[in-house]
Structures are given as structure tokens and as C-alpha cells.
XYZ file of C-alpha atoms in Angstrom:
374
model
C -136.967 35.636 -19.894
C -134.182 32.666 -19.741
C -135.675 29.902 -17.240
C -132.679 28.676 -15.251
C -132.350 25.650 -12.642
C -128.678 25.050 -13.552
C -129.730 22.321 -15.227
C -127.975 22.860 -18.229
C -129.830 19.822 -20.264
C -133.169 20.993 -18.913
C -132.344 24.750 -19.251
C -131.579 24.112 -23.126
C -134.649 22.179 -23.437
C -136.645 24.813 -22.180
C -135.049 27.176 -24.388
C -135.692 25.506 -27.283
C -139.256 24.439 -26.601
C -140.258 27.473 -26.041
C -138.273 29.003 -29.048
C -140.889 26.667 -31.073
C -138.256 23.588 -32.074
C -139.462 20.610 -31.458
C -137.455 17.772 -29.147
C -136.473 14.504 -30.687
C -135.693 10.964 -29.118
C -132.203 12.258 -27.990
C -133.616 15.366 -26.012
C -136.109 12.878 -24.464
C -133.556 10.329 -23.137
C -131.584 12.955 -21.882
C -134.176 14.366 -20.654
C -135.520 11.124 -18.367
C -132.616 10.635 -16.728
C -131.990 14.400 -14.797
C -133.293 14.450 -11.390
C -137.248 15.164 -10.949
C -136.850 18.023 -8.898
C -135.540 20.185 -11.891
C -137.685 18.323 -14.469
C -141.105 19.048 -12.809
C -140.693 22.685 -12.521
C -139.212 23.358 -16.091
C -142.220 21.412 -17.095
C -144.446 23.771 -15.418
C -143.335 26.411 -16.394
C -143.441 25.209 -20.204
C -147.303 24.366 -19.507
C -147.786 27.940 -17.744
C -145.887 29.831 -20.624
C -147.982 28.079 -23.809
C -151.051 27.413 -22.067
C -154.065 28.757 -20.183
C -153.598 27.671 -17.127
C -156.627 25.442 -17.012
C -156.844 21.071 -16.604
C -159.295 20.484 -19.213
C -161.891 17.198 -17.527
C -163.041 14.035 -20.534
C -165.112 11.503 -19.067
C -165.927 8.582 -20.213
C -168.812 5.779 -20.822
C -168.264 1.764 -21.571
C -170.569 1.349 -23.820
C -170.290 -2.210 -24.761
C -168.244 -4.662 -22.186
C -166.357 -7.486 -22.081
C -166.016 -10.777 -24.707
C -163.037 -8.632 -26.487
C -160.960 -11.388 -28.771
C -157.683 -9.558 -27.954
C -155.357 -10.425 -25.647
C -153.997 -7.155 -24.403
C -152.087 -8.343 -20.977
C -153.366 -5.001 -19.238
C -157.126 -5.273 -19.731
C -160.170 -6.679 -17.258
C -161.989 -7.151 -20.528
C -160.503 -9.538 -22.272
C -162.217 -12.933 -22.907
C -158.255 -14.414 -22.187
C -158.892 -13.855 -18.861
C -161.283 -14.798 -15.975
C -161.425 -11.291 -14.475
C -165.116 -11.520 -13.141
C -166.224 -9.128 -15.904
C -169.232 -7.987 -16.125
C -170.682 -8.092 -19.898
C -173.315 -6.502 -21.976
C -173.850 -5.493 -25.344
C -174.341 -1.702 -26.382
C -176.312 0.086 -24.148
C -179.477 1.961 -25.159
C -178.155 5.117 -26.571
C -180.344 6.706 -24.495
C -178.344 5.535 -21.502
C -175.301 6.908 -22.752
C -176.822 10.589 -23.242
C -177.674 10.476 -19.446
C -174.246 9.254 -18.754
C -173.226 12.390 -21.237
C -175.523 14.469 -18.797
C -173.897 13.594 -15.600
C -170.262 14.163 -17.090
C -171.309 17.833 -18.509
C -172.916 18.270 -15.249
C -169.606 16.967 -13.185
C -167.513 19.565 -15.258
C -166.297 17.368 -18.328
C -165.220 19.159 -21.531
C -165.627 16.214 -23.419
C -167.204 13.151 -23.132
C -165.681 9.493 -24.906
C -168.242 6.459 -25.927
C -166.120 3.706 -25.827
C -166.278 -0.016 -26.872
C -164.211 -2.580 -25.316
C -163.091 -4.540 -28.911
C -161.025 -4.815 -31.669
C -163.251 -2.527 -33.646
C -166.726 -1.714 -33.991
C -167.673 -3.295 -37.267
C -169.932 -1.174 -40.045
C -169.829 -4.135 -41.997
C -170.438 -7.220 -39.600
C -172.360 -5.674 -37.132
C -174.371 -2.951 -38.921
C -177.420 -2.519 -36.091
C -174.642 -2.347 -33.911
C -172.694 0.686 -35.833
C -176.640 2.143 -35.923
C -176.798 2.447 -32.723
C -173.314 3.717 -32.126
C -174.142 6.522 -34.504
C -177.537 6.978 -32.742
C -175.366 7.517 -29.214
C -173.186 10.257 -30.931
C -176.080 12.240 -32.827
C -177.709 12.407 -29.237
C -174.909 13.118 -27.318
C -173.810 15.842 -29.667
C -177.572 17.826 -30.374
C -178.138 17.305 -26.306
C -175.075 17.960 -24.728
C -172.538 20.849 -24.924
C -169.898 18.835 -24.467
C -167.225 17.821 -27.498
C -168.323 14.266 -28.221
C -165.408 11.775 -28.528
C -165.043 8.222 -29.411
C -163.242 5.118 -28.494
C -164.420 1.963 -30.828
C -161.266 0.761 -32.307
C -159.709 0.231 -35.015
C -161.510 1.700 -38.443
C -162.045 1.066 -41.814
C -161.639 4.131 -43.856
C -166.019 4.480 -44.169
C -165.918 4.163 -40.678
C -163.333 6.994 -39.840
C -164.991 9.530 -42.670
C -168.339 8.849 -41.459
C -167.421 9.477 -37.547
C -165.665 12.763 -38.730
C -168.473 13.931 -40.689
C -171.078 12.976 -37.356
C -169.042 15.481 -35.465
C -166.485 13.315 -33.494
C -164.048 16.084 -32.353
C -161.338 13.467 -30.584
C -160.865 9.514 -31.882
C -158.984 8.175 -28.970
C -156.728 4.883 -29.889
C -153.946 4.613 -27.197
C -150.385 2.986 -28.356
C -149.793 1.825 -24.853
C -146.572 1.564 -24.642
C -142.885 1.556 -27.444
C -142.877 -0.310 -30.075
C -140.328 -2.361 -28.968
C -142.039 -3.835 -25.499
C -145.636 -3.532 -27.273
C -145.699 -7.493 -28.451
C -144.759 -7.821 -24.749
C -148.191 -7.120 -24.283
C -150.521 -7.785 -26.825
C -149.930 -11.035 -29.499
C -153.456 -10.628 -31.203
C -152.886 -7.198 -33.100
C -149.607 -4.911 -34.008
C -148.192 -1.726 -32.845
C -148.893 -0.514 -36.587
C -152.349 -1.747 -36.445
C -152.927 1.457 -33.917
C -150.900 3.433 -35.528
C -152.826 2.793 -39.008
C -155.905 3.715 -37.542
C -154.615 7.025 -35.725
C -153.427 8.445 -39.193
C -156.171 7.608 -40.671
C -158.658 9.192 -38.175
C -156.026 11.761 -38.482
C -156.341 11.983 -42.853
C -160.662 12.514 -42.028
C -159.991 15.696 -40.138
C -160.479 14.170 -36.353
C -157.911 15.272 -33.980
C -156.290 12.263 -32.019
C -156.254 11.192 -28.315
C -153.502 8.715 -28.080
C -151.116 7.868 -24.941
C -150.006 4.919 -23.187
C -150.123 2.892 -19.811
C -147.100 2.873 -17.133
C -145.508 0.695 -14.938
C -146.860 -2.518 -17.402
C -142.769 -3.435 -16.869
C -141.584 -1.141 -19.692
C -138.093 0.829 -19.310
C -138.020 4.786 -18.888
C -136.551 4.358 -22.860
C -139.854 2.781 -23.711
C -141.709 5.732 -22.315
C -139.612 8.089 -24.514
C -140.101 5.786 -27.204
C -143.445 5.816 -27.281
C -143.737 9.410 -26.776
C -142.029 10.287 -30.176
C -143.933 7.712 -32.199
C -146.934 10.228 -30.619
C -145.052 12.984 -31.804
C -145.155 11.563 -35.424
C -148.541 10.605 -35.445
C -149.549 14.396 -33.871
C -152.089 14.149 -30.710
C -153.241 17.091 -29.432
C -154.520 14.983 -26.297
C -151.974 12.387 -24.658
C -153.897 10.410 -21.877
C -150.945 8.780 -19.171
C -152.611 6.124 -17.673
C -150.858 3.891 -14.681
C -151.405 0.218 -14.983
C -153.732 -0.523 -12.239
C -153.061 -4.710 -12.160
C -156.314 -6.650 -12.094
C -156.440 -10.000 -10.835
C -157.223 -12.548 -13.270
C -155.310 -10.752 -16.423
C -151.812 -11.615 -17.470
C -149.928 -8.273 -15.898
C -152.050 -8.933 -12.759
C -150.909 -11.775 -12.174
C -147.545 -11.228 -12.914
C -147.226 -7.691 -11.247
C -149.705 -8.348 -8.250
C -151.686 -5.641 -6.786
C -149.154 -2.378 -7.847
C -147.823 -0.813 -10.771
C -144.037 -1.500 -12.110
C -142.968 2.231 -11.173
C -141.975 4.867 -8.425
C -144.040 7.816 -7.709
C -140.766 9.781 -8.935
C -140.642 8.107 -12.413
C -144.456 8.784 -12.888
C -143.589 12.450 -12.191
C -140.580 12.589 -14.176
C -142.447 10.653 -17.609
C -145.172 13.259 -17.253
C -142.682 16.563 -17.028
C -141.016 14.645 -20.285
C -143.671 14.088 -21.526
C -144.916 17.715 -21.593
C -141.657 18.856 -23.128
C -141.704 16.270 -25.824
C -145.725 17.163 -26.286
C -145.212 20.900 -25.446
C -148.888 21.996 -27.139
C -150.970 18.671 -26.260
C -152.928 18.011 -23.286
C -150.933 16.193 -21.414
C -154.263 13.939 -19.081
C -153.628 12.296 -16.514
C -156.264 9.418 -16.668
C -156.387 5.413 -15.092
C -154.660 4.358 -12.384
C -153.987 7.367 -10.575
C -155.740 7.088 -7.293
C -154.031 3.255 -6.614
C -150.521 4.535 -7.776
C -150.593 7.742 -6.368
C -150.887 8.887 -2.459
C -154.270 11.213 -1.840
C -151.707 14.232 -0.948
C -149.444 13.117 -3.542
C -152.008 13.658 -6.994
C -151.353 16.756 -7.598
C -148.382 16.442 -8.237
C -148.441 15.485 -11.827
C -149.756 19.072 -12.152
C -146.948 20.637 -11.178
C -144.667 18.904 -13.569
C -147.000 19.759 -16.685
C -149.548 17.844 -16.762
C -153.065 19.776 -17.881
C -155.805 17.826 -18.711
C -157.771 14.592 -16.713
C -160.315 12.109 -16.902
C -162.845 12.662 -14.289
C -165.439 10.173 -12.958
C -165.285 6.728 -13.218
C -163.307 4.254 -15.168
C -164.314 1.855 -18.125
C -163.767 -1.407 -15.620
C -162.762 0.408 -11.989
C -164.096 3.319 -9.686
C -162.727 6.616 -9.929
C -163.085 9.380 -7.193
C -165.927 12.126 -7.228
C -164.968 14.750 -9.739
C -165.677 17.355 -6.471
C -162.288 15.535 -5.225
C -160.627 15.990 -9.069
C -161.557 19.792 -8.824
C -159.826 19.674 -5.354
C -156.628 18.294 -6.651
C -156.528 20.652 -9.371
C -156.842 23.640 -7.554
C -154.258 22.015 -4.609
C -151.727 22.528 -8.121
C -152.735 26.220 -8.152
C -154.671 25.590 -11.665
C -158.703 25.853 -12.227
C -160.622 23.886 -13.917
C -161.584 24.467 -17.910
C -164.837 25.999 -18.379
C -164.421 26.673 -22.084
C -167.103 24.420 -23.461
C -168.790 23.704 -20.578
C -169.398 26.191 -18.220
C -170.213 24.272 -15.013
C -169.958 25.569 -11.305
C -166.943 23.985 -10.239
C -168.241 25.047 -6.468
C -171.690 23.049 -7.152
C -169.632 20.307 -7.975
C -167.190 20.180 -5.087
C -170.506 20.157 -2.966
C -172.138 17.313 -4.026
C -169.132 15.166 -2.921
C -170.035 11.741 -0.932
C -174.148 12.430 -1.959
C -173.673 12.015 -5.548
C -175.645 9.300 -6.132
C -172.979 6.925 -7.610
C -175.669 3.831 -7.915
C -177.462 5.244 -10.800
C -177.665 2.562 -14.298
C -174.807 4.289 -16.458
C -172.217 6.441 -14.516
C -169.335 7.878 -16.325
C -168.651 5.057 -16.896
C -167.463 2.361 -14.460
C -170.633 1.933 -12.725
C -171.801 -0.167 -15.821
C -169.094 -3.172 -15.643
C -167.345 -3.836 -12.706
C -164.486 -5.948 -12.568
C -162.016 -7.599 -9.949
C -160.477 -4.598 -9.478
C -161.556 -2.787 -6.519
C -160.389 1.639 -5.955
C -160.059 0.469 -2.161
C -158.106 -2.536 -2.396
């Protein structure tokens, strides 16, 4: 079957995606500038034509908060800024397996223990990699969920030892291009992440790697930074939109939205997804502030496939009963594959979910000056 909007530079990327070639920076800025309305669909139907038609849920778990030396512009946790932070060391890794439990009982796939700094030290903090270790064995002999991690950059020890404890996805997001990336961060480089990706990569972890929008970056940047994915090889790309907390240097400058259009976060995603044509393409961060409640599913209908549910590492997220709602609003269903939850049971709990408990996935454990309502 030929896909046809009439379209010709969509049409031919189509064609060629699904005849297995893979787009290059050309295609993509080509690509970012047609109009949404025949960018979405193609994108769609790419997603529906080499995949299942399933969003596949992560959730997540800030393990250890605040006090982070860098200076990343974008983030609440940052010692830089006076964001109102809450900080703590690493929890109990018995607190993270019941924050595992709630996300494999709120539908997650796979669940991500993340620490907010430059990289969790073997050598200079050894109790502290102990414990870290301690939190994965758990969460991976209790759980059925694929346990993930988020701690950094890694020495090669680290990354072989991680691999070998089971970690099936070592998320380090690029954030943005390489060109606008020193925009943003002064402290570390571009090929600092980058270093770290290939080498989780070289182990025999697959990578979760994506960026933040609307941080001031041009629609070339996006493209940008979607083919230096493409070289690295993710098989999950996370699209977060900058949610701008007061206090850090993009919320200040930005105030209280997000440097981009509802259209333009549609159209990056349905790029995205052609550029990433067998990745998860998860729509994570910032989506409930950026995004109208009737407008959210919309990134699902221009190829977007995967999410993270629950709460966020410094904000509020919505009830995952509302993320299965949104999902199914995009005529998809949610992935049962590793975890095969009652997406009805879930839907129920809705506004009782007792959202007060110690660890929630994850936000409920550091709470910044970023607020879902505001």
C-alpha cells in the first residue's frame, strides 16, 4: 500500500521509512517545516504499520535529591539555584521497591531509579553505589517490571557492573543539539553524555536518551539532536517539555511556559517518529502544563507510543487512571507485555489513590517550586 497525503516530501518519507532506509538530517529539516496536519498522520501511520499498537508506561523514582554541582539551566535540582528544593540522600532501598510496587501496580512496564547528580560515584561514594545496587537487586527479584536506571554519567566498572545486575534501559538524556547545549549547561559537555550513552551502549544495556523542548532551541536544534540519537541508537526517546521552575536560570528567563506552540510540539514528535521509526517515541515531563487536558492525546496521533506515568522527579504528574484515559482517547491501549495490570482497576482508583504515601513514583519525595496547578 502507497500512503498518500499529497505531500510529496512526507509521502517519500513514508515510503522510504517503511522500505527500511533510514532518514538523515536533510529528510528531518525537510521534514519540520511541512504543515502538521500531514505530518501527524504519516507519523501514525508509520507507528501503526511497525508497531503494536500499544503506549508502553516507565515510571520513575528520585532516589537521591537535590545539592547537584551542575548547572543545567532547566533543572529544580541544582545547587545554582534557590528553587525551594527539597533534599535527601538515597532513600532506603526498601522505599524504592514500594515505589517499584505502586508503578507495576499503576500499569508501568518499567520502572527508572534515578539520582539527581553528575554521577553516582563507585569510587567516592562506595556505601552509596551499595545501596544503589541493593535498590536494583530488589526491584528486579520483587517486581516484574524491567528495572531501569538514571545515575549519570559512568565509569566503565560502573556501566559493566549495572549491565551484568540486570539494568535493561540506562537513561542519559542529551537535552537538546549540540550546538544550543552550552546554552544550557557550562559545568559538563554534550560529549560527556554522549560518552556515557556508548558506553552503556558497548556493556549490552539498551539506551533511553531524548531531550527537553521549548528551553529556546530552534526546530533545527530539535532535528539536530534527533540524529545525534540516531547515531548513538536508543530504542527509547523520552520528549520532555520544559516545564520553567521559578528560581532556575530558564525559569526565570522563560517565566511560567515553555518556548513552543502546541503545533511545533506535535510536529517534533511526528519527526521525531520518522527519524526514530523503531524507538519508543515517550512522551514524558511537561506535558500536562504545555498541553490542554483535551489536547494530550494528541501526541499519539502523530506517533508517539510510549509515556511516563505517575509523578515527576521534582513536579506532580496526573493519576496514571487519567494516562490510560488519554491513551485510549488516541484509539491505542495500554502495553501489558511485562506487566499485565488491569488497566480498568487502574482507571478506577482515580482521585482515591492515596497520593500522600512516603515514596510515590516519584515526585511525592522532593517537591519543588513548581506547582502541576499553577
Amino acid at each position: 500500500m502507497v500512503y498518500e497525503t499529497g505531500n510529496q516530501t512526507v509521502d517519500d518519507a513514508v515510503e522510504r521509512v517503511l522500505a527500511g532506509e533510514r532518514l538523515d538530517r536533510t529528510n528531518g529539516l525537510a521534514l519540520i517545516a511541512q504543515p502538521v496536519d500531514d505530518l501527524a498522520p504519516a507519523a501514525d501511520y508509520v507507528r501503526s504499520e511497525l508497531g503494536d499498537d500499544t503506549v508502553d508506561a516507565c515510571s520513575i523514582v528520585n532516589a537521591k535529591a537535590g545539592d547537584c554541582a551542575e548547572d543545567c539551566g532547566f533543572c529544580a535540582q541544582s545547587v545554582h539555584f534557590d528553587t525551594g528544593i527539597e533534599t535527601y540522600g538515597f532513600l532506603d532501598p526498601a522505599e524504592i521497591l514500594d515505589a517499584a510496587k505502586r508503578a507495576e501496580r499503576d500499569g508501568a512496564q518499567r520502572f527508572g531509579i534515578v539520582v539527581a547528580e553528575k554521577g553516582v560515584s563507585k569510587e567516592h561514594r562506595p556505601d552509596e553505589w551499595d545501596e544503589v545496587i541493593r535498590a536494583i537487586r530488589l526491584v528486579r527479584d520483587e517486581t516484574d517490571v524491567e528495572v531501569d536506571a538514571s545515575l549519570g554519567i559512568l565509569t566503565r566498572e560502573e556501566a559493566e557492573i549495572l549491565a551484568d545486575e540486570g539494568i535493561n534501559h540506562y537513561n542519559h538524556n542529551i537535552e537538546t543539539s549540540p550546538r544550543f547545549f552550552p546554552e544550557i549547561v557550562d559545568t559538563h559537555s554534550f560529549e560527556d553524555r554522549v560518552e556515557t550513552l556508548e558506553l552503556a551502549k558497548e556493556v549490552g544495556m539498551d539506551l533511553c536518551a531524548g531531550v527537553i523542548l521549548g528551553m529556546g532551541e530552534t526546530p533545527t536544534d530539535r532535528v539536530e539532536a534527533a540524529i545525534a540519537l540516531q547515531e548513538v541508537g536508543v530504542s527509547s526517546l523520552p520528549v520532555n517539555i520544559l516545564n520553567p521552575v521559578a528560581g532556575t536560570e530558564l525559569g526565570d528567563e522563560l517565566g511560567d511556559s515553555a518556548d513552543i506552540s502546541t503545533e511545533e510540539i506535535i510536529r517534533t514528535i511526528a519527526v521525531y517518529r520518522l527519524l526514530h521509526p523503531d524507538a519508543r517515541v515517550r512522551l514524558t515531563g511537561g506535558r500536562e502544563v504545555n498541553l490542554a487536558v483535551d489536547e494530550q492525546h494528541r501526541p499519539f496521533e502523530a506517533g508517539a507510543d510510549g509515556i511516563l506515568t505517575g509523578d515527576y522527579l521534582t513536579t506532580g504528574g496526573q493519576t496514571p487512571g487519567d494516562d490510560i484515559e488519554v491513551i485510549e482517547r488516541a484509539g491505542l491501549e495500554p502495553n501489558t507485555a511485562a506487566n499485565e495490570f488491569d488497566p480498568e482497576a487502574v482507571k478506577s482508583r482515580g482521585d482515591d489513590d492515596q497520593r500522600d504515601e512516603p515514596v510515590e513514583t516519584a515526585a511525592g519525595t522532593a517537591t519543588s517550586n513548581a506547582e502541576l496547578d499553577d
